[in-house]
mmCIF file of C-alpha atoms in Angstrom:
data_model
loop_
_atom_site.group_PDB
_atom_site.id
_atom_site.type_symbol
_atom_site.label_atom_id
_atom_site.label_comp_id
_atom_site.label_asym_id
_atom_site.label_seq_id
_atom_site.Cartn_x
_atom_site.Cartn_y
_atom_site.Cartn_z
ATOM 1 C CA UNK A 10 72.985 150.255 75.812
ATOM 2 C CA UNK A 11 73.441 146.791 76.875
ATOM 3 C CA UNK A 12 71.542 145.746 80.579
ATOM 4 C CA UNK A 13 71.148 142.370 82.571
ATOM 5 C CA UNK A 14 69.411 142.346 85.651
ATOM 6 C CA UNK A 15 69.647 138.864 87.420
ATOM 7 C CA UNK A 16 68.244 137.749 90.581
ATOM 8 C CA UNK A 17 70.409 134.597 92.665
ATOM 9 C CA UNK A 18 69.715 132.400 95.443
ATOM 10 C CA UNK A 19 71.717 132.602 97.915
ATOM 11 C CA UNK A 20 73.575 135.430 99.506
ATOM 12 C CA UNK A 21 74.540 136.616 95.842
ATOM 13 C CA UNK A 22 71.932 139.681 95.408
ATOM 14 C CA UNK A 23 70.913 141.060 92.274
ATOM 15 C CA UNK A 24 73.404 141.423 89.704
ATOM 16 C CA UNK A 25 73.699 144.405 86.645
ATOM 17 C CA UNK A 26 75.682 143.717 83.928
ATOM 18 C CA UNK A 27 76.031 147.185 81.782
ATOM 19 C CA UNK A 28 77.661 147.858 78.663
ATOM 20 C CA UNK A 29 77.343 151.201 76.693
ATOM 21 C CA UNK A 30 78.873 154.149 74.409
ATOM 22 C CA UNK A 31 79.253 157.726 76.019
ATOM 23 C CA UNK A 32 81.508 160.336 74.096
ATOM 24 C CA UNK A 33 81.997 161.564 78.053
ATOM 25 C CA UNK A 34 85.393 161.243 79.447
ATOM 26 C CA UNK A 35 84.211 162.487 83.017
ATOM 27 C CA UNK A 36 81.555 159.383 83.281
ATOM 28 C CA UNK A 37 84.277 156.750 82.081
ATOM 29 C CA UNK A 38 86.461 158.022 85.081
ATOM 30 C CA UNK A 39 83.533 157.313 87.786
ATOM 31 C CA UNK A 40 83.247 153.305 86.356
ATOM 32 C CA UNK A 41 85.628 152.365 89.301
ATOM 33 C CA UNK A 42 84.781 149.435 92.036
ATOM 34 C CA UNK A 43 82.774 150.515 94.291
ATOM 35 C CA UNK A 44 81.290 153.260 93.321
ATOM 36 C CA UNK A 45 77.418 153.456 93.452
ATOM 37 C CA UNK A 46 75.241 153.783 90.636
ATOM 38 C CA UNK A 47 71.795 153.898 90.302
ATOM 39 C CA UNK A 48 69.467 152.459 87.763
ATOM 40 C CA UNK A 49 65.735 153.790 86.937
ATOM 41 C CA UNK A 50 63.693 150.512 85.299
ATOM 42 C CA UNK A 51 60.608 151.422 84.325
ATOM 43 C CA UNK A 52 57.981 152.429 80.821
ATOM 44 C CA UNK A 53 58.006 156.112 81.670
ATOM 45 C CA UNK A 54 59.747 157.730 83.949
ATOM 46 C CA UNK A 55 56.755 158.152 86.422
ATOM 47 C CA UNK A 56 56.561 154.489 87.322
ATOM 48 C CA UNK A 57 59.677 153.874 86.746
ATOM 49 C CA UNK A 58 61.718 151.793 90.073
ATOM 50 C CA UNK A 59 64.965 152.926 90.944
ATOM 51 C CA UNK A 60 67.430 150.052 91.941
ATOM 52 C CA UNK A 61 70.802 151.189 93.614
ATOM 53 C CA UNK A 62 73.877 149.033 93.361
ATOM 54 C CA UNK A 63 77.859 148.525 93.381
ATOM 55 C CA UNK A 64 80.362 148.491 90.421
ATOM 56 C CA UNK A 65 81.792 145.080 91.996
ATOM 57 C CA UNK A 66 84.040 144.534 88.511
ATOM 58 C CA UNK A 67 85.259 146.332 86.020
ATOM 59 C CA UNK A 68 85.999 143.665 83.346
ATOM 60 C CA UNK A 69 87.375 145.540 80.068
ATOM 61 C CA UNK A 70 89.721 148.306 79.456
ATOM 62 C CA UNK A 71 87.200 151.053 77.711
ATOM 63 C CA UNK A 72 87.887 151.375 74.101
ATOM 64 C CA UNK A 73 87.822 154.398 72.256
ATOM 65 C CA UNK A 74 86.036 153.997 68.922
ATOM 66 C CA UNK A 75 87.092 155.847 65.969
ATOM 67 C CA UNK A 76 83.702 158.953 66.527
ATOM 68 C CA UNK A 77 85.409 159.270 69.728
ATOM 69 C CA UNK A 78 82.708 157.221 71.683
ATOM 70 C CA UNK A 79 83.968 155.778 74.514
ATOM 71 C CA UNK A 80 82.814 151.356 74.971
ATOM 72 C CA UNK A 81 82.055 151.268 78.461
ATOM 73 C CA UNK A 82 81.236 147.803 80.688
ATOM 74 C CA UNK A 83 80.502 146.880 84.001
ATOM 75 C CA UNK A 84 79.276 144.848 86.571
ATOM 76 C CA UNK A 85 76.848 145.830 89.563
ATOM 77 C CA UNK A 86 75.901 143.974 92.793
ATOM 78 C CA UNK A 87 73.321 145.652 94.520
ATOM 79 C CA UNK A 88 74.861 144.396 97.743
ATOM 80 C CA UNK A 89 78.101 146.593 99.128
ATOM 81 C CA UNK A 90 81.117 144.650 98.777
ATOM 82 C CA UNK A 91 81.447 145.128 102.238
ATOM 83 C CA UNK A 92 79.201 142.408 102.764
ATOM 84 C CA UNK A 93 81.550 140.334 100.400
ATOM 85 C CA UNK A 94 84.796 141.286 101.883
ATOM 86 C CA UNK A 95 85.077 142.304 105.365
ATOM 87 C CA UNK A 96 86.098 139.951 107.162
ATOM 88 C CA UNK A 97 86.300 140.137 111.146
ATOM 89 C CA UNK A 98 86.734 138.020 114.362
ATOM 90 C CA UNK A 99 84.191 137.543 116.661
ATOM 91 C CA UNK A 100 81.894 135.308 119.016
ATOM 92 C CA UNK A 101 78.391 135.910 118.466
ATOM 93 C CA UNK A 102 75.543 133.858 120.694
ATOM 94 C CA UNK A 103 72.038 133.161 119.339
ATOM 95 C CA UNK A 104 70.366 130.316 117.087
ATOM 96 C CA UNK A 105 71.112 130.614 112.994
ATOM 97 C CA UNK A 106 68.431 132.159 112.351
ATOM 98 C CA UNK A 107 69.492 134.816 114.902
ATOM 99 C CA UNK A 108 72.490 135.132 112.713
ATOM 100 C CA UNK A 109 71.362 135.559 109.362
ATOM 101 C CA UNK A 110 68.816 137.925 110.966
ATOM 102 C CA UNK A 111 71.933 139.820 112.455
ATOM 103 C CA UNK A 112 74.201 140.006 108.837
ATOM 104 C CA UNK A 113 70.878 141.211 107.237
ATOM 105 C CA UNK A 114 70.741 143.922 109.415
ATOM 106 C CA UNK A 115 74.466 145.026 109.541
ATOM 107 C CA UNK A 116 75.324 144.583 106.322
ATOM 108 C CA UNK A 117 72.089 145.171 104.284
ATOM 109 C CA UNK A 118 70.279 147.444 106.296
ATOM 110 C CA UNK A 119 67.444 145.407 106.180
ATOM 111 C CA UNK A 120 64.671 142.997 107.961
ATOM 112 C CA UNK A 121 64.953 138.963 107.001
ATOM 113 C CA UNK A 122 61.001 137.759 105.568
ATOM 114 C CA UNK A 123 60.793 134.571 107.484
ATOM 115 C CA UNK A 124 58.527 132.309 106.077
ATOM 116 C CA UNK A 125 59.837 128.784 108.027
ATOM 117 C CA UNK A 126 58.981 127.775 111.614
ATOM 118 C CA UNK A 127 61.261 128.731 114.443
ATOM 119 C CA UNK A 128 64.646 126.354 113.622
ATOM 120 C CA UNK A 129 64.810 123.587 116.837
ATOM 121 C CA UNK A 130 67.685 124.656 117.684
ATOM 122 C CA UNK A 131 69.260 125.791 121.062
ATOM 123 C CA UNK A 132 71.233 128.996 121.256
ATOM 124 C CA UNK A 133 75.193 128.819 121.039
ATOM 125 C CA UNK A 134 77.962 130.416 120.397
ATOM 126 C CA UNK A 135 79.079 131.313 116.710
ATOM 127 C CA UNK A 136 82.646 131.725 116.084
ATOM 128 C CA UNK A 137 83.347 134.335 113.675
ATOM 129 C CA UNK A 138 86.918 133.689 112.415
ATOM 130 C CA UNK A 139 87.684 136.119 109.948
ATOM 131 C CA UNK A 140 85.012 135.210 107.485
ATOM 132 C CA UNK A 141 82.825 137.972 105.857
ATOM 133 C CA UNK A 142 79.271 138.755 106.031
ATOM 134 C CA UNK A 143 77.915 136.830 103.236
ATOM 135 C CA UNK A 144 80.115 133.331 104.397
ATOM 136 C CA UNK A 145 78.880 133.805 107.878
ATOM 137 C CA UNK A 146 75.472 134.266 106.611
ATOM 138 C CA UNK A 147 75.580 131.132 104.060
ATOM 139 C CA UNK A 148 77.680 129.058 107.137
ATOM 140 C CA UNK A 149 74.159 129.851 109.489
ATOM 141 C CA UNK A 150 71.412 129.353 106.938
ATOM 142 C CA UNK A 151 73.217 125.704 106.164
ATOM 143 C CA UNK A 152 73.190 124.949 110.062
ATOM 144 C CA UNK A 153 69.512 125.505 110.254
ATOM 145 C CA UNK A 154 67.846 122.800 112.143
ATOM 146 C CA UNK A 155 64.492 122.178 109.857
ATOM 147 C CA UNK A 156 63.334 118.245 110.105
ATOM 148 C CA UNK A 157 61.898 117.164 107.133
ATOM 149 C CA UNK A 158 62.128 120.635 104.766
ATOM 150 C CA UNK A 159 65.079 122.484 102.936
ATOM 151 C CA UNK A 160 64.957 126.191 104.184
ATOM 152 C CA UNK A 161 65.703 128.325 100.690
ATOM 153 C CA UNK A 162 67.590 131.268 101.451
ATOM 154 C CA UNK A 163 67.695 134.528 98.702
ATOM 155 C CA UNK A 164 68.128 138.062 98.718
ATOM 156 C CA UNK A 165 66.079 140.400 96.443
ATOM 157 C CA UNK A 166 67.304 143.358 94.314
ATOM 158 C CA UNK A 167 66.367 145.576 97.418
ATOM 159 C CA UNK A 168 68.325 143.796 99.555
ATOM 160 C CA UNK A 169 65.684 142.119 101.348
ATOM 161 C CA UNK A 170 66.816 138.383 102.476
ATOM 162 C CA UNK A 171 63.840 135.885 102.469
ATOM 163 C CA UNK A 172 63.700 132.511 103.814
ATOM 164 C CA UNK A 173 61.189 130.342 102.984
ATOM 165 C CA UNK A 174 60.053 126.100 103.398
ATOM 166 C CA UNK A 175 60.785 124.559 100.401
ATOM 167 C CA UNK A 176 57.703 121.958 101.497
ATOM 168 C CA UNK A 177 55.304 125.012 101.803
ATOM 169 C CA UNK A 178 56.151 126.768 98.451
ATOM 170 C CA UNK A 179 55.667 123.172 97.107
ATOM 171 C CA UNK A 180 51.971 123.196 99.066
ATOM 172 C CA UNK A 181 50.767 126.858 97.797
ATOM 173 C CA UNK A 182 51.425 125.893 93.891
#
């Protein structure tokens, strides 16, 4: 077995990058896009952490190995690719902040951990043309109004999207 686990920035979540030998037929047929797997990380199996993702790609054709082992690879987001391809039209009102706040919660189930003063910002309207979650999400975060700081913007493997001042990380250290 072959495993990558990579955290981005951005709205790119975590990413799993599998590759292994089965001599099951059954579990080559479930490595299709979409599907959800689930991955157990851990020494023992009691404190092990269970992460669960998306096959977004499924890069190689298996191969079939002389034993009769089956090569299997794949690549996970642990973000639905929902997030990455639905695309609608709408007209949203609120600050950007309001708006990653409000793709977090559709699309990831989850809370935003703001750690950045209230944008200055008025509310307005956000025009929603087609784009999917994850551009309307990366299209509010770069509109934040935050004199004098870059607002960093990432979203952990449990789909939890933090914000943070890039001046007050730099204070803490």
């Amino acid at each position: 077995i072959c495993f990558t686990m990579k955290e981005n920035c951005g709205a790119a979540g975590t990413i799993f990058e599998v590759s292994f030998l089965t001599n099951n037929q059954k579990i080559a047929d479930l490595i299709i896009e979409n599907n959800e797997v689930t991955f157990e990380i851990g020494e023992t199996a009691e404190n092990a952490k269970s992460y669960k993702a998306y096959i977004s790609e499924h890069p190689e054709k298996p191969t079939t190995a002389d034993n009769g082992y089956i090569g299997l690879s794949f690549v996970a987001t642990s973000i639905n690719l929902k997030f990455y391809t639905e695309r609608l039209n709408e007209t949203v009102f609120g600050t950007s902040l309001s708006m990653v706040k409000a793709m977090a919660k559709n699309y990831l189930g989850t809370e935003v951990d703001v750690k950045i003063d209230e944008p200055s910002e008025v509310e307005h309207y956000w025009l929603r043309s087609y784009d999917t979650g994850a551009v309307t999400m990366m299209e509010a975060w770069l509109h934040m109004n935050l004199p004098k700081t870059v607002p960093l913007l990432w979203i952990d493997s449990e789909n939890i999207v933090h914000i943070s001042d890039l001046e007050k990380l730099k204070k803490d250290k």
